Amino acid sequence: MTRPVRVLVATAVPAERDAVALAFLSEQREVRVPGVDLRRITTAGARWDLLAAGVGPAAAATGAASALTAADLDGAPYDLVVSAGIAGGFAPLAPVGSLVVADAITVADLGAQGDDDGDGFLPVTALGFGTVTHLPPAHLVREAAAAIGCPAGTVLTVSTVTGTAGRAAALRARHPGALAEAMEGFGVAEAAAAHGRPVLEVRAVSNPVGPRDRDAWRIGDALAALTTAFGKCAPALERWERA
């Protein structure tokens, strides 16, 4: 590497962004970037831009695309884009407090109601256009998951958080490799793909996917796990070789 790798980490909300930042407290040099909700942290191996882009796939795509465009115009393009935050986990593979890395970033509810699938849903690809899945680099997924000590699998992106057992079962039937659902990964991945950048998704599980029960959510524990995840996988991301 001729220079430190440049990584954009897109989260939904400032609490997630700050949880990632905590992983670098021992060696960080931080700069606040005026005009955007972004923290820039420089370590020995990377420049980390931590962006709170907003909740949902549209806000995530817009925020990530804006950051990618600004970096390109500044002559300092990102080498890697990471979607990070908390998520709902599919039991028993991803219990509350656990971590997951996406080997596929799939939008679960982009499509149409129909009769050709068991639950009456047709993905947009079945309608003859669009895409529903982005695949992070396989070797980077393996290295990040091994460093964190967590499984790799599909992370679903939804616009509406699952709140019933029936919808959870339908998602599992449609996506048997799913470990978790969140609301931003596919939007971040779409922005990264439009700029020709590789993408990764790392999630900490705060609640089970299923009937909505706010008393069962463990957001604080999930944010602490997210800090741990980046503390462990940062060296693997810093070794990312640009094309």
PDB file of C-alpha atoms in Angstrom:
ATOM      1  CA  MET A   1       0.000   0.000   0.000  1.00  0.00           C
ATOM      2  CA  THR A   2       1.359   3.402  -0.961  1.00  0.00           C
ATOM      3  CA  ARG A   3      -0.983   5.217   1.413  1.00  0.00           C
ATOM      4  CA  PRO A   4      -3.420   4.309   4.169  1.00  0.00           C
ATOM      5  CA  VAL A   5      -6.651   2.736   2.933  1.00  0.00           C
ATOM      6  CA  ARG A   6      -9.639   5.090   2.897  1.00  0.00           C
ATOM      7  CA  VAL A   7     -12.804   3.600   4.370  1.00  0.00           C
ATOM      8  CA  LEU A   8     -16.296   5.058   4.482  1.00  0.00           C
ATOM      9  CA  VAL A   9     -18.370   3.565   7.302  1.00  0.00           C
ATOM     10  CA  ALA A  10     -22.049   4.456   6.921  1.00  0.00           C
ATOM     11  CA  THR A  11     -24.369   4.040   9.895  1.00  0.00           C
ATOM     12  CA  ALA A  12     -27.982   5.065  10.376  1.00  0.00           C
ATOM     13  CA  VAL A  13     -27.742   7.169  13.531  1.00  0.00           C
ATOM     14  CA  PRO A  14     -25.031   8.977  15.515  1.00  0.00           C
ATOM     15  CA  ALA A  15     -25.104   6.384  18.335  1.00  0.00           C
ATOM     16  CA  GLU A  16     -23.969   3.690  15.885  1.00  0.00           C
ATOM     17  CA  ARG A  17     -21.339   5.967  14.359  1.00  0.00           C
ATOM     18  CA  ASP A  18     -19.986   6.794  17.810  1.00  0.00           C
ATOM     19  CA  ALA A  19     -19.905   3.110  18.774  1.00  0.00           C
ATOM     20  CA  VAL A  20     -17.653   2.449  15.770  1.00  0.00           C
ATOM     21  CA  ALA A  21     -15.474   5.435  16.712  1.00  0.00           C
ATOM     22  CA  LEU A  22     -14.880   3.996  20.183  1.00  0.00           C
ATOM     23  CA  ALA A  23     -12.967   1.116  18.602  1.00  0.00           C
ATOM     24  CA  PHE A  24     -10.196   3.548  17.631  1.00  0.00           C
ATOM     25  CA  LEU A  25      -9.822   5.571  20.820  1.00  0.00           C
ATOM     26  CA  SER A  26      -6.378   4.198  21.635  1.00  0.00           C
ATOM     27  CA  GLU A  27      -4.754   5.531  18.444  1.00  0.00           C
ATOM     28  CA  GLN A  28      -7.086   7.940  16.772  1.00  0.00           C
ATOM     29  CA  ARG A  29      -6.517  11.417  15.472  1.00  0.00           C
ATOM     30  CA  GLU A  30      -9.987  12.787  14.900  1.00  0.00           C
ATOM     31  CA  VAL A  31     -11.228  15.656  12.769  1.00  0.00           C
ATOM     32  CA  ARG A  32     -14.835  16.847  12.641  1.00  0.00           C
ATOM     33  CA  VAL A  33     -15.849  17.611   9.060  1.00  0.00           C
ATOM     34  CA  PRO A  34     -17.934  20.828   8.868  1.00  0.00           C
ATOM     35  CA  GLY A  35     -21.369  20.670   7.292  1.00  0.00           C
ATOM     36  CA  VAL A  36     -21.925  16.906   7.519  1.00  0.00           C
ATOM     37  CA  ASP A  37     -22.572  14.447  10.324  1.00  0.00           C
ATOM     38  CA  LEU A  38     -19.217  12.767   9.804  1.00  0.00           C
ATOM     39  CA  ARG A  39     -16.253  11.985  12.038  1.00  0.00           C
ATOM     40  CA  ARG A  40     -12.876  11.446  10.370  1.00  0.00           C
ATOM     41  CA  ILE A  41     -10.429   9.266  12.263  1.00  0.00           C
ATOM     42  CA  THR A  42      -6.894   8.630  11.072  1.00  0.00           C
ATOM     43  CA  THR A  43      -5.036   5.579  12.352  1.00  0.00           C
ATOM     44  CA  ALA A  44      -1.722   4.073  11.359  1.00  0.00           C
ATOM     45  CA  GLY A  45      -3.365   1.923   8.699  1.00  0.00           C
ATOM     46  CA  ALA A  46      -6.399   3.819   7.455  1.00  0.00           C
ATOM     47  CA  ARG A  47      -8.453   6.951   7.218  1.00  0.00           C
ATOM     48  CA  TRP A  48     -11.914   6.186   8.554  1.00  0.00           C
ATOM     49  CA  ASP A  49     -14.808   8.468   7.660  1.00  0.00           C
ATOM     50  CA  LEU A  50     -17.734   7.619   9.933  1.00  0.00           C
ATOM     51  CA  LEU A  51     -21.034   8.896   8.546  1.00  0.00           C
ATOM     52  CA  ALA A  52     -24.461   8.930  10.195  1.00  0.00           C
ATOM     53  CA  ALA A  53     -26.474   8.853   6.965  1.00  0.00           C
ATOM     54  CA  GLY A  54     -30.000   8.379   8.301  1.00  0.00           C
ATOM     55  CA  VAL A  55     -32.525   5.594   8.757  1.00  0.00           C
ATOM     56  CA  GLY A  56     -33.740   3.466   5.855  1.00  0.00           C
ATOM     57  CA  PRO A  57     -32.393   2.486   2.456  1.00  0.00           C
ATOM     58  CA  ALA A  58     -33.147   5.799   0.730  1.00  0.00           C
ATOM     59  CA  ALA A  59     -31.355   7.935   3.319  1.00  0.00           C
ATOM     60  CA  ALA A  60     -28.483   5.451   3.436  1.00  0.00           C
ATOM     61  CA  ALA A  61     -28.070   5.498  -0.343  1.00  0.00           C
ATOM     62  CA  THR A  62     -28.265   9.279  -0.528  1.00  0.00           C
ATOM     63  CA  GLY A  63     -25.811   9.852   2.315  1.00  0.00           C
ATOM     64  CA  ALA A  64     -23.312   7.296   1.088  1.00  0.00           C
ATOM     65  CA  ALA A  65     -23.528   8.511  -2.517  1.00  0.00           C
ATOM     66  CA  SER A  66     -22.989  12.115  -1.432  1.00  0.00           C
ATOM     67  CA  ALA A  67     -19.915  11.157   0.602  1.00  0.00           C
ATOM     68  CA  LEU A  68     -18.517   9.054  -2.243  1.00  0.00           C
ATOM     69  CA  THR A  69     -19.030  11.870  -4.757  1.00  0.00           C
ATOM     70  CA  ALA A  70     -17.435  14.460  -2.481  1.00  0.00           C
ATOM     71  CA  ALA A  71     -14.409  12.220  -1.914  1.00  0.00           C
ATOM     72  CA  ASP A  72     -14.008  11.666  -5.659  1.00  0.00           C
ATOM     73  CA  LEU A  73     -14.205  15.398  -6.341  1.00  0.00           C
ATOM     74  CA  ASP A  74     -11.611  16.039  -3.634  1.00  0.00           C
ATOM     75  CA  GLY A  75      -9.223  13.599  -5.320  1.00  0.00           C
ATOM     76  CA  ALA A  76      -9.296  11.306  -2.274  1.00  0.00           C
ATOM     77  CA  PRO A  77     -11.668   8.486  -3.261  1.00  0.00           C
ATOM     78  CA  TYR A  78     -12.684   5.782  -0.832  1.00  0.00           C
ATOM     79  CA  ASP A  79     -11.270   2.307  -1.290  1.00  0.00           C
ATOM     80  CA  LEU A  80     -13.950   0.477   0.691  1.00  0.00           C
ATOM     81  CA  VAL A  81     -17.489   1.205   1.905  1.00  0.00           C
ATOM     82  CA  VAL A  82     -18.919  -0.432   5.042  1.00  0.00           C
ATOM     83  CA  SER A  83     -22.510  -0.439   6.235  1.00  0.00           C
ATOM     84  CA  ALA A  84     -22.558  -0.868  10.010  1.00  0.00           C
ATOM     85  CA  GLY A  85     -25.040  -0.760  12.840  1.00  0.00           C
ATOM     86  CA  ILE A  86     -27.507  -2.743  14.877  1.00  0.00           C
ATOM     87  CA  ALA A  87     -29.982  -5.264  13.481  1.00  0.00           C
ATOM     88  CA  GLY A  88     -32.615  -7.817  14.237  1.00  0.00           C
ATOM     89  CA  GLY A  89     -31.309 -11.372  14.310  1.00  0.00           C
ATOM     90  CA  PHE A  90     -32.955 -14.578  13.128  1.00  0.00           C
ATOM     91  CA  ALA A  91     -32.918 -17.097  15.975  1.00  0.00           C
ATOM     92  CA  PRO A  92     -31.171 -19.336  16.711  1.00  0.00           C
ATOM     93  CA  LEU A  93     -28.315 -18.465  14.335  1.00  0.00           C
ATOM     94  CA  ALA A  94     -27.977 -14.817  15.378  1.00  0.00           C
ATOM     95  CA  PRO A  95     -29.051 -14.327  18.995  1.00  0.00           C
ATOM     96  CA  VAL A  96     -29.259 -10.974  20.737  1.00  0.00           C
ATOM     97  CA  GLY A  97     -25.773  -9.596  21.422  1.00  0.00           C
ATOM     98  CA  SER A  98     -24.121 -11.514  18.586  1.00  0.00           C
ATOM     99  CA  LEU A  99     -22.394 -10.159  15.486  1.00  0.00           C
ATOM    100  CA  VAL A 100     -22.777 -11.011  11.819  1.00  0.00           C
ATOM    101  CA  VAL A 101     -20.975 -10.155   8.586  1.00  0.00           C
ATOM    102  CA  ALA A 102     -22.928 -10.122   5.336  1.00  0.00           C
ATOM    103  CA  ASP A 103     -21.805 -12.376   2.519  1.00  0.00           C
ATOM    104  CA  ALA A 104     -24.891 -11.155   0.625  1.00  0.00           C
ATOM    105  CA  ILE A 105     -26.693  -7.829   1.066  1.00  0.00           C
ATOM    106  CA  THR A 106     -30.267  -8.419  -0.096  1.00  0.00           C
ATOM    107  CA  VAL A 107     -33.265  -6.127  -0.212  1.00  0.00           C
ATOM    108  CA  ALA A 108     -36.205  -8.167   1.059  1.00  0.00           C
ATOM    109  CA  ASP A 109     -39.225  -6.043   0.187  1.00  0.00           C
ATOM    110  CA  LEU A 110     -38.458  -4.445  -3.178  1.00  0.00           C
ATOM    111  CA  GLY A 111     -40.917  -5.937  -5.630  1.00  0.00           C
ATOM    112  CA  ALA A 112     -44.629  -6.631  -5.942  1.00  0.00           C
ATOM    113  CA  GLN A 113     -47.329  -8.742  -4.454  1.00  0.00           C
ATOM    114  CA  GLY A 114     -48.036 -11.744  -6.659  1.00  0.00           C
ATOM    115  CA  ASP A 115     -49.162 -15.350  -6.772  1.00  0.00           C
ATOM    116  CA  ASP A 116     -46.008 -17.050  -8.057  1.00  0.00           C
ATOM    117  CA  ASP A 117     -44.234 -17.291  -4.717  1.00  0.00           C
ATOM    118  CA  GLY A 118     -45.321 -19.079  -1.573  1.00  0.00           C
ATOM    119  CA  ASP A 119     -45.960 -15.876   0.364  1.00  0.00           C
ATOM    120  CA  GLY A 120     -47.364 -13.912  -2.570  1.00  0.00           C
ATOM    121  CA  PHE A 121     -44.263 -11.749  -3.114  1.00  0.00           C
ATOM    122  CA  LEU A 122     -42.331 -11.198  -6.343  1.00  0.00           C
ATOM    123  CA  PRO A 123     -38.865  -9.617  -6.104  1.00  0.00           C
ATOM    124  CA  VAL A 124     -38.142  -6.818  -8.522  1.00  0.00           C
ATOM    125  CA  THR A 125     -35.859  -9.108 -10.517  1.00  0.00           C
ATOM    126  CA  ALA A 126     -38.838 -11.382 -11.257  1.00  0.00           C
ATOM    127  CA  LEU A 127     -40.478  -8.384 -12.870  1.00  0.00           C
ATOM    128  CA  GLY A 128     -37.576  -8.115 -15.294  1.00  0.00           C
ATOM    129  CA  PHE A 129     -35.509  -5.232 -13.937  1.00  0.00           C
ATOM    130  CA  GLY A 130     -33.363  -4.053 -11.071  1.00  0.00           C
ATOM    131  CA  THR A 131     -31.254  -6.016  -8.644  1.00  0.00           C
ATOM    132  CA  VAL A 132     -31.915  -7.370  -5.185  1.00  0.00           C
ATOM    133  CA  THR A 133     -28.495  -8.524  -3.990  1.00  0.00           C
ATOM    134  CA  HIS A 134     -24.967  -7.157  -3.744  1.00  0.00           C
ATOM    135  CA  LEU A 135     -22.092  -9.508  -2.919  1.00  0.00           C
ATOM    136  CA  PRO A 136     -19.187  -8.190  -0.830  1.00  0.00           C
ATOM    137  CA  PRO A 137     -15.702  -9.481  -1.748  1.00  0.00           C
ATOM    138  CA  ALA A 138     -15.622 -13.087  -0.552  1.00  0.00           C
ATOM    139  CA  HIS A 139     -12.108 -13.007   0.864  1.00  0.00           C
ATOM    140  CA  LEU A 140     -12.811  -9.807   2.778  1.00  0.00           C
ATOM    141  CA  VAL A 141     -15.962 -11.376   4.245  1.00  0.00           C
ATOM    142  CA  ARG A 142     -13.948 -14.409   5.337  1.00  0.00           C
ATOM    143  CA  GLU A 143     -11.216 -12.296   6.927  1.00  0.00           C
ATOM    144  CA  ALA A 144     -13.624  -9.964   8.720  1.00  0.00           C
ATOM    145  CA  ALA A 145     -15.809 -12.794  10.017  1.00  0.00           C
ATOM    146  CA  ALA A 146     -12.772 -14.755  11.194  1.00  0.00           C
ATOM    147  CA  ALA A 147     -11.317 -11.709  12.955  1.00  0.00           C
ATOM    148  CA  ILE A 148     -14.606 -10.962  14.701  1.00  0.00           C
ATOM    149  CA  GLY A 149     -15.353 -14.634  15.384  1.00  0.00           C
ATOM    150  CA  CYS A 150     -18.860 -14.485  13.936  1.00  0.00           C
ATOM    151  CA  PRO A 151     -20.856 -16.146  11.167  1.00  0.00           C
ATOM    152  CA  ALA A 152     -21.260 -14.797   7.660  1.00  0.00           C
ATOM    153  CA  GLY A 153     -24.587 -14.958   5.873  1.00  0.00           C
ATOM    154  CA  THR A 154     -27.271 -12.919   4.202  1.00  0.00           C
ATOM    155  CA  VAL A 155     -28.252  -9.640   5.836  1.00  0.00           C
ATOM    156  CA  LEU A 156     -31.646  -8.463   4.632  1.00  0.00           C
ATOM    157  CA  THR A 157     -32.538  -4.825   4.090  1.00  0.00           C
ATOM    158  CA  VAL A 158     -36.137  -3.918   4.880  1.00  0.00           C
ATOM    159  CA  SER A 159     -38.047  -0.641   4.814  1.00  0.00           C
ATOM    160  CA  THR A 160     -40.369  -1.836   7.583  1.00  0.00           C
ATOM    161  CA  VAL A 161     -38.963  -3.714  10.584  1.00  0.00           C
ATOM    162  CA  THR A 162     -40.521  -7.144  11.016  1.00  0.00           C
ATOM    163  CA  GLY A 163     -43.058  -7.228  13.835  1.00  0.00           C
ATOM    164  CA  THR A 164     -44.871 -10.545  13.498  1.00  0.00           C
ATOM    165  CA  ALA A 165     -43.992 -14.217  13.586  1.00  0.00           C
ATOM    166  CA  GLY A 166     -45.697 -14.689  10.234  1.00  0.00           C
ATOM    167  CA  ARG A 167     -43.533 -12.163   8.439  1.00  0.00           C
ATOM    168  CA  ALA A 168     -40.398 -13.533  10.110  1.00  0.00           C
ATOM    169  CA  ALA A 169     -41.298 -17.012   8.884  1.00  0.00           C
ATOM    170  CA  ALA A 170     -41.981 -15.736   5.369  1.00  0.00           C
ATOM    171  CA  LEU A 171     -38.612 -13.981   5.225  1.00  0.00           C
ATOM    172  CA  ARG A 172     -36.808 -17.097   6.431  1.00  0.00           C
ATOM    173  CA  ALA A 173     -38.609 -19.225   3.846  1.00  0.00           C
ATOM    174  CA  ARG A 174     -37.743 -16.781   1.067  1.00  0.00           C
ATOM    175  CA  HIS A 175     -34.157 -16.248   2.291  1.00  0.00           C
ATOM    176  CA  PRO A 176     -33.007 -19.411   4.107  1.00  0.00           C
ATOM    177  CA  GLY A 177     -29.460 -18.066   4.478  1.00  0.00           C
ATOM    178  CA  ALA A 178     -30.578 -14.920   6.287  1.00  0.00           C
ATOM    179  CA  LEU A 179     -28.941 -14.139   9.623  1.00  0.00           C
ATOM    180  CA  ALA A 180     -30.287 -10.650  10.259  1.00  0.00           C
ATOM    181  CA  GLU A 181     -32.409  -7.796   8.983  1.00  0.00           C
ATOM    182  CA  ALA A 182     -31.605  -4.087   9.048  1.00  0.00           C
ATOM    183  CA  MET A 183     -32.701  -1.011   7.138  1.00  0.00           C
ATOM    184  CA  GLU A 184     -29.659   0.463   5.387  1.00  0.00           C
ATOM    185  CA  GLY A 185     -27.286  -2.109   3.896  1.00  0.00           C
ATOM    186  CA  PHE A 186     -28.795  -2.345   0.423  1.00  0.00           C
ATOM    187  CA  GLY A 187     -28.926   1.441   0.079  1.00  0.00           C
ATOM    188  CA  VAL A 188     -25.249   1.741   1.000  1.00  0.00           C
ATOM    189  CA  ALA A 189     -24.413  -1.114  -1.367  1.00  0.00           C
ATOM    190  CA  GLU A 190     -26.290   0.546  -4.239  1.00  0.00           C
ATOM    191  CA  ALA A 191     -24.286   3.746  -3.737  1.00  0.00           C
ATOM    192  CA  ALA A 192     -21.019   1.810  -3.544  1.00  0.00           C
ATOM    193  CA  ALA A 193     -21.847  -0.124  -6.713  1.00  0.00           C
ATOM    194  CA  ALA A 194     -22.693   3.073  -8.582  1.00  0.00           C
ATOM    195  CA  HIS A 195     -19.197   4.350  -7.731  1.00  0.00           C
ATOM    196  CA  GLY A 196     -17.477   1.045  -8.452  1.00  0.00           C
ATOM    197  CA  ARG A 197     -16.442   0.513  -4.814  1.00  0.00           C
ATOM    198  CA  PRO A 198     -16.526  -2.750  -2.851  1.00  0.00           C
ATOM    199  CA  VAL A 199     -18.930  -2.941   0.084  1.00  0.00           C
ATOM    200  CA  LEU A 200     -19.096  -4.819   3.374  1.00  0.00           C
ATOM    201  CA  GLU A 201     -21.832  -4.995   6.014  1.00  0.00           C
ATOM    202  CA  VAL A 202     -21.264  -5.624   9.745  1.00  0.00           C
ATOM    203  CA  ARG A 203     -24.200  -5.869  12.151  1.00  0.00           C
ATOM    204  CA  ALA A 204     -24.678  -6.302  15.886  1.00  0.00           C
ATOM    205  CA  VAL A 205     -27.937  -7.963  16.927  1.00  0.00           C
ATOM    206  CA  SER A 206     -30.116  -5.917  19.275  1.00  0.00           C
ATOM    207  CA  ASN A 207     -33.374  -7.871  19.051  1.00  0.00           C
ATOM    208  CA  PRO A 208     -34.880 -11.030  17.598  1.00  0.00           C
ATOM    209  CA  VAL A 209     -36.707 -10.850  14.277  1.00  0.00           C
ATOM    210  CA  GLY A 210     -40.346 -11.592  15.036  1.00  0.00           C
ATOM    211  CA  PRO A 211     -43.132 -10.236  17.216  1.00  0.00           C
ATOM    212  CA  ARG A 212     -42.336  -6.673  18.236  1.00  0.00           C
ATOM    213  CA  ASP A 213     -41.278  -6.543  21.888  1.00  0.00           C
ATOM    214  CA  ARG A 214     -39.339  -3.415  22.832  1.00  0.00           C
ATOM    215  CA  ASP A 215     -38.646  -4.822  26.295  1.00  0.00           C
ATOM    216  CA  ALA A 216     -36.539  -7.553  24.647  1.00  0.00           C
ATOM    217  CA  TRP A 217     -34.346  -5.117  22.741  1.00  0.00           C
ATOM    218  CA  ARG A 218     -30.770  -4.730  23.983  1.00  0.00           C
ATOM    219  CA  ILE A 219     -29.563  -1.700  22.063  1.00  0.00           C
ATOM    220  CA  GLY A 220     -26.810  -0.818  24.536  1.00  0.00           C
ATOM    221  CA  ASP A 221     -25.383  -4.334  24.400  1.00  0.00           C
ATOM    222  CA  ALA A 222     -25.528  -4.301  20.599  1.00  0.00           C
ATOM    223  CA  LEU A 223     -23.700  -0.980  20.381  1.00  0.00           C
ATOM    224  CA  ALA A 224     -20.992  -2.323  22.692  1.00  0.00           C
ATOM    225  CA  ALA A 225     -20.709  -5.388  20.458  1.00  0.00           C
ATOM    226  CA  LEU A 226     -20.357  -3.121  17.428  1.00  0.00           C
ATOM    227  CA  THR A 227     -17.396  -1.399  19.072  1.00  0.00           C
ATOM    228  CA  THR A 228     -15.833  -4.795  19.745  1.00  0.00           C
ATOM    229  CA  ALA A 229     -16.432  -5.867  16.144  1.00  0.00           C
ATOM    230  CA  PHE A 230     -14.514  -2.949  14.658  1.00  0.00           C
ATOM    231  CA  GLY A 231     -11.751  -3.298  17.204  1.00  0.00           C
ATOM    232  CA  LYS A 232     -11.243  -6.837  15.937  1.00  0.00           C
ATOM    233  CA  CYS A 233     -11.807  -6.476  12.199  1.00  0.00           C
ATOM    234  CA  ALA A 234     -10.113  -3.096  11.591  1.00  0.00           C
ATOM    235  CA  PRO A 235      -6.736  -4.716  10.747  1.00  0.00           C
ATOM    236  CA  ALA A 236      -8.397  -6.866   8.069  1.00  0.00           C
ATOM    237  CA  LEU A 237     -10.056  -3.805   6.551  1.00  0.00           C
ATOM    238  CA  GLU A 238      -6.790  -1.853   6.689  1.00  0.00           C
ATOM    239  CA  ARG A 239      -5.172  -4.593   4.606  1.00  0.00           C
ATOM    240  CA  TRP A 240      -7.747  -4.175   1.835  1.00  0.00           C
ATOM    241  CA  GLU A 241      -5.939  -3.902  -1.483  1.00  0.00           C
ATOM    242  CA  ARG A 242      -7.329  -1.317  -3.849  1.00  0.00           C
ATOM    243  CA  ALA A 243      -7.941  -2.323  -7.427  1.00  0.00           C
TER     244      ALA A 243
END
